[in-house]
Amino acid sequence: MRGRNHKKISTALNQQPCFDSAQQPLADFKVGVDNVIFSVDTTQNRLLVLLVMRQQEPFLNYWSLPGTLVRQGESLEDAAYRIMAEKIRVNNLYLEQLYTFGGPNRDPREEVSSYGVRYLSVSYFALVRFEEAELIADKVTGIAWYPVKQVPQLAFDHNEILTYGHRRLRNKLEYSPVAFEVLPETFTLNDLYQLYTTVLGENFADYSNFRARLLKLGFLCDTGIKVSRGAGRPASLYKFDAQAFAPFKDKPLVFI
Amino acid sequence: MRGRNHKKISTALNQQPCFDSAQQPLADFKVGVDNVIFSVDTTQNRLLVLLVMRQQEPFLNYWSLPGTLVRQGESLEDAAYRIMAEKIRVNNLYLEQLYTFGGPNRDPREEVSSYGVRYLSVSYFALVRFEEAELIADKVTGIAWYPVKQVPQLAFDHNEILTYGHRRLRNKLEYSPVAFEVLPETFTLNDLYQLYTTVLGENFADYSNFRARLLKLGFLCDTGIKVSRGAGRPASLYKFDAQAFAPFKDKPLVFI
DNA sequence: CCAAAAGTGTTGGCGATACACCCATGA
DNA sequence: TCATGGGTGTATCGCCAACACTTTTGG
């Protein structure tokens, strides 16, 4: 029974917590959306993240994650897509919310503003196909793919956000078919394997087992087309068959 | 194509806080924190969620997730802990950020307010030990554990948040040792098994296999103490050994 | 003694690892 | 022809589901 919950009920009342709109001053917020946009350059086996050079204070001339402030009538996700559309042209893309960073003093503007407005950042995680991604580079805005291993010091707490996004990417890759969102339409099994090693490190099965497992699952179909890359036997190009994958949807599937 | 918004990046120092570079009015936000607080009543095998009765408009007299608005100088996590502290007294607790809901028009107050202030909710997910949890019930605030299968229509989009939290709980349970945060200090293996079936349904191994697997992992230690519950052979009480679990930390461990 | 709950043991199958080996191409 | 990378096959081991069995209690 839950009988003994009544011992010390009373004295929390002086704080009168719940309806603090009258008692305690509430914080006012501007809400920003910052995107961690990854892609994988399969030709060089590098995991890349999209950075933009800041054109204004604070953190003028620092690299940062592409972000924006949320406008009136705009949902968080709308804002996330808007950033994408401003920086990059892609056909395929995977996007999901990552985390919300909202401590006080995470943005220097808070101190400048006399009204104590705080800046909160809802971060989104995106994955795009490197080959298809066309950066929208106007003259004033620096924008570039950075290898995640070489990102410099970023504006605000963006290094922390990036770290968080990177962890999420690794997890996603292990149990969901996001890999096929970043690969080109057709790819060799070695491309796929390289993608996994590039993102996850070398901590899993060797190529032949990886290959056997994936093929047995049956959602990769051989196009029959062969492609030769330098010396060695030509490889088959495969395609991801979303139809055939459907039954695995939502099942605890492991790709490692 | 989608984005044409970038064509006019303002060159002047536009410190005006209410407009972004494309001269669109920014939204102003109040930020709320809503907690999805779960516990498991092992005696009745029920998964419970903590609800509070709203004492004011909007949604007066609706049940809702315990929540609050973020105060000046307060971090999101601070706010989440503050709610906990106001509603419940616990020794052990697991808490993590869940998701941020921020579409326009998710809160009726937005329409009333003439300034177009929007209400954003950062939700947190918590797990507490039912036996230790002492509800703080003052006279004005209704507060109760509800079986998740019987939650009524809630205020705002809280049903949606709850659904999301429930999904997270199931995932957590499968690959992390959160179960031991909700169980009492010592427990029988059957308690543990019941907890899993209560939260996840019956979709996994039978008791004897569950038992064998867990014991082989070696982080459950038998206290030697026996406890008898009605008819049948008495069961051993076990303890979770955090020390012995350490090596499994961060490893892709599956508990199902 | 019987029912009920706790706990142990056995077995068959499947999947993962670690290899060894065959195939097709460029140089 | 050899080196290189693509692709196939196989033996071993461990895990896991299913289920039969033993042990210890209350009635």
XYZ file of C-alpha atoms (C1' of nucleotides) in Angstrom:
566
model
C 0.000 0.000 0.000
C 1.018 3.552 -0.402
C -0.194 4.468 3.029
C 2.876 6.055 4.486
C 3.035 8.928 2.078
C 1.379 11.324 4.433
C 4.054 11.896 7.008
C 5.337 15.345 6.203
C 2.911 17.038 3.964
C 2.602 20.521 5.172
C 5.538 22.816 5.144
C 6.270 23.129 1.488
C 3.463 25.595 1.209
C 5.418 28.706 2.017
C 7.313 28.300 -1.228
C 4.063 28.011 -3.138
C 5.714 26.678 -6.216
C 3.342 25.878 -8.958
C 1.831 29.100 -9.953
C 4.901 31.146 -9.839
C 3.938 33.529 -12.569
C 3.004 35.984 -9.902
C 5.685 35.161 -7.334
C 8.926 34.626 -9.196
C 10.057 36.492 -12.269
C 9.979 34.251 -15.309
C 12.679 34.223 -17.897
C 11.962 35.513 -21.385
C 13.459 33.601 -24.224
C 14.485 33.841 -27.790
C 14.659 30.386 -29.247
C 17.309 29.411 -31.712
C 17.611 26.297 -33.793
C 21.061 24.939 -34.543
C 21.626 22.126 -36.974
C 24.333 19.528 -36.817
C 24.478 18.510 -40.447
C 26.566 15.483 -41.260
C 27.596 13.914 -44.490
C 30.121 11.303 -45.439
C 32.608 11.698 -48.209
C 32.890 8.115 -49.323
C 35.758 8.787 -51.658
C 37.968 9.951 -48.824
C 36.290 8.123 -45.974
C 35.734 11.225 -43.979
C 32.850 12.217 -41.790
C 31.989 15.845 -42.412
C 29.979 18.446 -40.612
C 28.669 21.654 -42.099
C 29.956 24.864 -40.527
C 29.311 28.485 -41.300
C 31.402 31.514 -40.495
C 29.619 33.983 -38.296
C 29.174 37.412 -39.874
C 28.207 39.303 -36.767
C 28.713 39.600 -33.059
C 28.827 37.751 -30.851
C 31.568 35.399 -31.955
C 32.230 37.356 -35.121
C 34.445 35.338 -37.460
C 34.081 32.145 -35.501
C 32.891 29.007 -37.169
C 29.538 27.813 -35.917
C 26.766 25.367 -36.604
C 24.240 26.778 -39.044
C 21.431 28.213 -36.992
C 18.653 30.713 -36.882
C 16.205 32.240 -34.485
C 12.633 31.037 -34.577
C 10.214 33.444 -36.169
C 6.642 34.213 -35.304
C 4.300 31.480 -36.433
C 7.143 29.137 -37.244
C 7.514 25.719 -35.663
C 10.872 24.460 -34.470
C 11.048 21.960 -37.255
C 10.116 24.586 -39.817
C 13.015 26.649 -38.613
C 15.337 23.677 -38.878
C 14.266 23.068 -42.460
C 14.600 26.728 -43.257
C 18.253 26.716 -42.247
C 18.837 23.699 -44.400
C 17.198 25.382 -47.342
C 19.301 28.479 -46.896
C 22.620 26.711 -46.743
C 22.316 23.661 -48.848
C 20.374 22.069 -51.662
C 19.636 18.391 -51.247
C 17.144 15.860 -52.449
C 17.414 13.399 -49.651
C 17.784 14.264 -46.063
C 17.238 12.829 -42.654
C 16.394 15.200 -39.836
C 15.457 14.772 -36.205
C 15.535 16.790 -33.050
C 18.648 16.336 -30.983
C 18.671 18.135 -27.677
C 17.805 21.439 -26.098
C 20.511 23.517 -24.515
C 19.114 26.173 -22.322
C 21.257 27.090 -19.389
C 21.547 30.717 -18.465
C 24.660 32.461 -19.782
C 25.152 30.173 -22.717
C 24.876 33.182 -24.993
C 26.815 36.413 -24.387
C 23.910 38.444 -25.711
C 22.075 37.655 -22.526
C 24.379 39.882 -20.582
C 24.208 42.760 -23.005
C 20.473 42.859 -23.127
C 19.148 44.829 -20.238
C 15.942 42.847 -20.118
C 17.541 39.534 -19.245
C 16.339 37.793 -22.341
C 17.786 34.334 -22.572
C 18.796 32.409 -25.645
C 17.826 28.811 -25.827
C 19.010 26.452 -28.524
C 17.028 23.535 -29.834
C 19.474 21.504 -31.847
C 18.612 19.301 -34.773
C 20.573 16.489 -36.242
C 20.684 16.021 -39.996
C 22.258 13.662 -42.437
C 22.585 14.448 -46.115
C 24.036 12.796 -49.168
C 27.399 14.340 -49.753
C 27.417 13.872 -53.523
C 24.077 15.582 -53.958
C 24.570 18.357 -51.481
C 25.081 21.676 -53.120
C 26.249 24.372 -50.774
C 24.664 27.746 -51.202
C 27.651 30.013 -50.960
C 26.892 33.643 -51.258
C 29.782 36.057 -51.091
C 29.402 37.141 -47.519
C 28.840 33.851 -45.801
C 31.673 31.413 -45.363
C 30.346 27.884 -45.433
C 32.234 24.621 -45.546
C 32.263 20.926 -44.850
C 34.682 20.216 -42.030
C 36.013 16.786 -41.134
C 34.647 16.212 -37.646
C 38.089 15.268 -36.468
C 39.372 18.705 -37.378
C 36.688 21.108 -36.246
C 38.105 24.227 -34.677
C 36.813 26.016 -31.633
C 33.247 26.961 -32.422
C 30.983 29.763 -31.334
C 28.795 29.448 -28.238
C 28.521 25.891 -26.930
C 28.486 24.483 -30.427
C 31.373 22.115 -29.834
C 29.316 20.484 -27.136
C 26.306 20.256 -29.421
C 28.448 18.729 -32.124
C 29.788 16.118 -29.743
C 26.271 15.229 -28.784
C 25.247 14.997 -32.428
C 28.183 12.785 -33.235
C 27.194 10.370 -30.515
C 23.660 10.279 -31.837
C 24.917 9.593 -35.327
C 26.894 6.598 -34.153
C 23.891 5.211 -32.331
C 21.582 5.793 -35.269
C 23.921 4.008 -37.589
C 23.956 0.931 -35.418
C 20.258 0.301 -35.257
C 18.617 2.110 -38.107
C 19.042 2.245 -41.862
C 20.137 5.887 -41.969
C 23.251 4.808 -43.799
C 21.241 4.553 -46.973
C 20.230 8.170 -46.687
C 23.825 9.287 -46.989
C 25.016 6.873 -49.606
C 24.349 7.563 -53.257
C 21.401 5.794 -54.843
C 23.556 2.848 -55.844
C 26.635 1.813 -53.968
C 28.960 -1.109 -53.562
C 28.942 -3.172 -50.423
C 32.398 -1.922 -49.778
C 31.121 1.667 -49.832
C 28.651 0.664 -47.183
C 31.314 -1.027 -45.140
C 33.631 1.947 -45.437
C 30.828 4.212 -44.296
C 30.391 2.169 -41.155
C 34.072 2.066 -40.376
C 34.408 5.772 -41.057
C 31.698 6.691 -38.623
C 32.017 3.972 -36.022
C 35.667 3.058 -36.063
C 36.842 -0.491 -36.618
C 34.974 -2.094 -33.794
C 32.937 -4.609 -35.701
C 32.863 -7.663 -37.898
C 35.182 -8.038 -40.847
C 34.009 -7.306 -44.343
C 32.954 -10.786 -45.364
C 30.717 -11.292 -42.359
C 29.312 -7.804 -42.639
C 28.515 -8.564 -46.216
C 26.917 -11.919 -45.539
C 24.707 -10.578 -42.786
C 23.460 -7.610 -44.749
C 22.682 -9.667 -47.831
C 20.801 -12.281 -45.889
C 18.476 -9.619 -44.544
C 17.296 -9.182 -48.104
C 16.675 -5.468 -48.423
C 19.717 -4.824 -50.571
C 19.229 -5.666 -54.189
C 21.958 -6.217 -56.688
C 21.486 -4.031 -59.749
C 23.792 -6.256 -61.754
C 25.818 -3.250 -62.791
C 29.512 -3.626 -62.154
C 31.917 -0.877 -61.362
C 35.663 -1.068 -61.354
C 37.806 1.089 -59.154
C 41.438 0.742 -59.946
C 42.855 -2.715 -59.774
C 40.855 -5.670 -58.598
C 37.640 -7.371 -59.469
C 34.745 -5.028 -60.265
C 32.112 -4.676 -57.581
C 28.362 -4.949 -57.916
C 26.288 -1.880 -57.332
C 23.490 -2.402 -54.844
C 20.342 -0.484 -54.072
C 18.465 -0.133 -50.813
C 14.980 -1.573 -51.200
C 12.738 0.357 -48.834
C 9.877 -1.977 -49.702
C 11.791 -5.020 -48.563
C 12.987 -3.196 -45.486
C 9.482 -2.359 -44.293
C 9.037 -5.535 -42.199
C 12.132 -4.610 -40.190
C 10.806 -1.167 -39.425
C 10.619 -0.525 -35.677
C 12.130 -3.903 -34.914
C 15.219 -4.013 -32.754
C 17.569 -4.483 -35.655
C 21.295 -4.250 -35.290
C 23.526 -3.317 -38.180
C 26.925 -3.486 -36.601
C 13.670 25.496 -54.677
C 12.888 26.251 -51.144
C 15.114 28.888 -49.694
C 15.355 32.372 -51.055
C 15.640 33.930 -47.665
C 19.334 34.484 -47.735
C 19.512 37.011 -50.492
C 19.451 40.038 -48.250
C 21.869 39.552 -45.409
C 21.844 42.789 -43.580
C 25.157 44.551 -43.672
C 24.385 47.126 -41.075
C 24.767 46.303 -37.429
C 21.316 45.146 -36.807
C 21.223 44.800 -33.068
C 17.488 45.165 -33.038
C 16.607 42.021 -31.112
C 13.210 41.451 -32.578
C 14.155 40.823 -36.167
C 16.538 38.424 -37.749
C 18.703 39.109 -40.733
C 15.865 38.635 -43.176
C 13.790 41.222 -41.332
C 11.234 38.752 -40.121
C 9.751 39.271 -36.689
C 11.081 36.783 -34.158
C 8.909 34.903 -31.764
C 9.131 35.580 -28.053
C 8.921 32.597 -25.784
C 8.123 31.515 -22.319
C 9.723 28.181 -21.670
C 8.053 25.518 -19.641
C 9.415 22.287 -18.315
C 7.099 19.294 -18.073
C 8.116 16.099 -16.374
C 6.981 12.627 -17.256
C 7.578 10.891 -13.955
C 7.260 7.131 -13.962
C 7.309 4.587 -11.228
C 6.416 0.957 -11.034
C 4.229 -0.535 -8.370
C 5.802 -3.958 -8.117
C 3.106 -5.283 -5.843
C 0.429 -4.718 -8.439
C 2.573 -4.828 -11.557
C 1.442 -1.489 -12.756
C 3.356 1.222 -14.511
C 2.413 4.575 -13.041
C 2.810 8.148 -14.108
C 2.500 11.175 -11.868
C -0.254 13.620 -12.742
C -1.392 16.842 -11.158
C -4.724 18.575 -11.365
C -4.477 22.020 -12.879
C -5.670 24.781 -10.555
C -5.964 27.543 -13.115
C -6.753 28.375 -16.677
C -6.089 27.241 -19.244
C -7.273 23.671 -18.822
C -8.597 24.314 -15.332
C -9.425 21.022 -13.622
C -7.690 18.929 -16.227
C -5.028 16.470 -15.233
C -1.613 17.353 -16.542
C 2.028 16.468 -16.271
C 3.723 18.321 -13.451
C 5.346 21.334 -14.982
C 6.542 24.831 -14.391
C 7.789 27.843 -16.246
C 11.495 28.532 -16.205
C 12.546 31.384 -13.983
C 15.243 33.944 -14.460
C 18.679 32.512 -13.856
C 17.369 28.980 -13.738
C 18.614 26.263 -16.058
C 16.219 23.833 -17.693
C 17.454 20.997 -15.575
C 17.173 23.097 -12.438
C 13.562 23.714 -13.293
C 12.979 20.016 -13.846
C 14.446 19.204 -10.435
C 12.442 21.990 -8.849
C 9.193 20.429 -10.033
C 10.281 17.105 -8.653
C 11.122 18.652 -5.341
C 7.762 20.359 -5.162
C 5.686 17.293 -5.887
C 7.558 14.395 -4.528
C 10.234 13.376 -2.070
C 12.605 10.690 -3.274
C 16.073 9.477 -2.545
C 16.837 7.880 -5.835
C 15.835 9.229 -9.138
C 16.772 9.030 -12.737
C 16.208 12.079 -14.887
C 16.992 12.993 -18.452
C 15.763 15.385 -21.064
C 13.114 13.957 -23.342
C 12.042 16.205 -26.161
C 11.122 19.781 -26.905
C 7.667 20.585 -28.138
C 7.465 24.009 -29.612
C 4.980 24.384 -32.406
C 2.931 27.526 -32.500
C -0.552 27.232 -31.000
C 0.288 24.405 -28.659
C -0.789 26.578 -25.758
C -4.079 28.486 -25.738
C -2.439 31.320 -23.832
C -0.649 32.261 -27.020
C -3.879 33.452 -28.538
C -4.964 35.401 -25.528
C -1.741 37.270 -25.162
C -1.744 40.263 -27.407
C 2.002 40.139 -27.856
C 2.150 36.761 -29.527
C 4.253 35.180 -26.845
C 4.692 31.502 -27.478
C 4.924 28.693 -24.968
C 7.537 26.062 -25.523
C 7.801 22.908 -23.495
C 11.004 21.105 -22.761
C 9.982 17.760 -21.384
C 11.962 15.637 -18.989
C 11.697 11.996 -18.291
C 12.061 10.702 -14.769
C 11.974 7.392 -13.018
C 11.548 7.072 -9.284
C 11.307 4.291 -6.787
C 7.655 3.850 -6.006
C 8.120 2.601 -2.457
C 10.252 5.573 -1.480
C 8.325 8.226 -3.307
C 6.411 10.426 -0.972
C 3.910 12.661 -2.686
C 3.669 16.195 -1.454
C -0.029 16.726 -1.355
C -1.062 20.138 -0.231
C -4.754 20.901 -0.005
C -5.038 22.870 -3.192
C -3.192 20.626 -5.579
C -4.557 17.300 -6.652
C -1.738 14.916 -7.309
C -1.810 11.205 -8.023
C -0.110 8.211 -9.537
C -2.063 7.078 -12.566
C -1.654 3.741 -14.290
C -0.401 4.678 -17.739
C -3.030 2.500 -19.276
C -5.734 4.589 -17.689
C -4.623 8.162 -18.108
C -7.458 10.470 -19.012
C -7.379 13.286 -21.512
C -4.662 15.630 -20.331
C -4.092 19.343 -20.644
C -2.219 20.810 -23.611
C -0.355 18.223 -25.669
C 0.575 16.260 -22.580
C -0.867 13.009 -23.849
C 1.548 13.211 -26.714
C 4.442 13.962 -24.382
C 3.466 11.033 -22.223
C 3.402 8.703 -25.207
C 6.836 9.859 -26.151
C 8.080 9.345 -22.611
C 6.607 5.877 -22.462
C 8.451 4.911 -25.611
C 11.675 6.239 -24.163
C 11.124 4.267 -20.995
C 10.748 1.041 -22.913
C 13.915 1.714 -24.858
C 15.854 2.642 -21.756
C 14.808 -0.513 -20.031
C 16.079 -2.653 -22.863
C 19.604 -1.399 -23.007
C 20.408 0.273 -19.734
C 20.210 -0.653 -16.082
C 17.551 1.898 -15.169
C 15.453 -0.909 -13.785
C 17.576 -0.895 -10.652
C 16.737 2.737 -10.057
C 13.078 1.902 -9.652
C 13.373 -1.305 -7.709
C 13.908 -1.245 -3.986
C 17.446 -1.715 -2.723
C 17.008 -5.450 -2.551
C 14.644 -7.383 -4.738
C 13.921 -10.861 -5.917
C 14.667 -11.916 -9.451
C 10.987 -12.321 -9.918
C 10.453 -8.676 -8.973
C 12.894 -7.756 -11.679
C 11.180 -10.008 -14.160
C 7.785 -8.606 -13.290
C 9.106 -5.110 -13.759
C 10.232 -5.945 -17.262
C 6.997 -7.610 -18.213
C 4.996 -4.763 -16.714
C 6.783 -2.151 -18.761
C 7.580 -4.046 -21.936
C 4.787 -6.543 -22.234
C 5.427 -10.256 -22.573
C 7.616 -10.086 -25.626
C 10.723 -11.689 -24.254
C 12.346 -14.727 -22.784
C 10.687 -16.799 -20.121
C 11.643 -16.444 -16.518
C 14.228 -19.174 -16.323
C 16.217 -17.873 -19.275
C 15.895 -14.291 -18.120
C 17.210 -15.377 -14.799
C 20.131 -17.348 -16.188
C 21.253 -14.555 -18.436
C 21.136 -11.870 -15.785
C 23.000 -13.965 -13.264
C 25.721 -14.861 -15.712
C 26.441 -11.184 -16.271
C 27.549 -11.067 -12.674
C 26.400 -7.693 -11.442
C 23.570 -9.031 -9.331
C 24.679 -10.333 -5.995
C 22.710 -12.661 -3.794
C 22.332 -11.270 -0.296
C 21.491 -14.718 1.010
C 18.381 -13.350 2.634
C 15.265 -15.283 1.763
C 11.808 -13.883 1.557
C 8.582 -15.798 1.347
C 5.520 -14.433 -0.366
C 2.546 -16.640 0.113
C 2.858 -20.221 -0.918
C 5.931 -21.548 -2.637
C 9.610 -21.703 -2.111
C 11.138 -18.523 -0.665
C 13.133 -16.346 -3.028
C 16.576 -14.877 -2.577
C 16.928 -11.142 -2.326
C 19.444 -9.705 -4.767
C 21.264 -6.419 -4.929
C 22.515 -4.500 -7.925
C 26.282 -4.181 -7.745
C 27.190 -0.937 -9.483
C 30.846 -1.785 -9.071
C 30.498 -5.009 -10.987
C 28.363 -3.320 -13.604
C 30.981 -0.692 -14.430
C 32.689 -2.730 -17.174
C 29.371 -2.948 -19.035
C 28.902 0.801 -18.915
C 28.499 2.291 -22.391
C 28.687 -1.125 -23.977
C 25.849 -2.164 -26.235
C 24.214 -4.351 -23.639
C 20.806 -5.809 -24.101
C 18.611 -6.733 -21.194
C 15.581 -8.109 -22.922
C 0.498 -34.956 0.134
C -0.412 -31.417 -3.233
C -0.130 -26.975 -5.291
C 2.661 -23.114 -5.988
C 6.613 -20.574 -6.531
C 11.852 -20.658 -6.927
C 15.578 -22.378 -9.044
C 18.518 -25.820 -12.171
C 19.633 -28.496 -16.233
C 19.379 -30.117 -21.115
C 18.946 -29.750 -25.866
C 18.608 -28.065 -30.607
C 19.115 -24.378 -33.574
C 20.780 -20.150 -35.190
C 24.012 -16.496 -35.718
C 28.451 -14.445 -35.139
C 33.453 -14.818 -35.597
C 37.527 -16.035 -37.798
C 39.406 -17.663 -41.344
C 40.568 -20.057 -45.900
C 39.674 -19.976 -50.396
C 37.982 -18.755 -55.294
C 37.117 -14.904 -58.946
C 38.000 -11.016 -62.008
C 40.478 -7.258 -63.220
C 44.669 -3.733 -64.108
C 49.366 -3.339 -64.750
C 52.030 -13.113 -64.148
C 51.077 -11.060 -59.823
C 49.001 -7.849 -56.868
C 44.610 -6.088 -55.631
C 40.203 -5.906 -54.285
C 35.498 -8.504 -54.728
C 33.050 -12.384 -53.343
C 31.969 -17.325 -51.329
C 32.280 -21.080 -48.175
C 33.043 -23.447 -43.711
C 34.156 -24.865 -38.892
C 33.694 -23.459 -34.270
C 31.732 -21.349 -30.493
C 28.441 -19.218 -27.741
C 23.950 -17.670 -27.021
C 19.218 -18.314 -26.519
C 14.491 -20.207 -26.717
C 11.881 -24.010 -25.137
C 10.842 -27.052 -21.819
C 11.579 -30.719 -18.458
C 12.999 -31.257 -14.007
C 14.203 -30.516 -8.928
C 13.683 -27.920 -4.516
C 11.280 -25.673 -0.818
C 7.664 -23.654 1.087
C 2.203 -23.097 2.700
C -2.019 -25.328 3.309
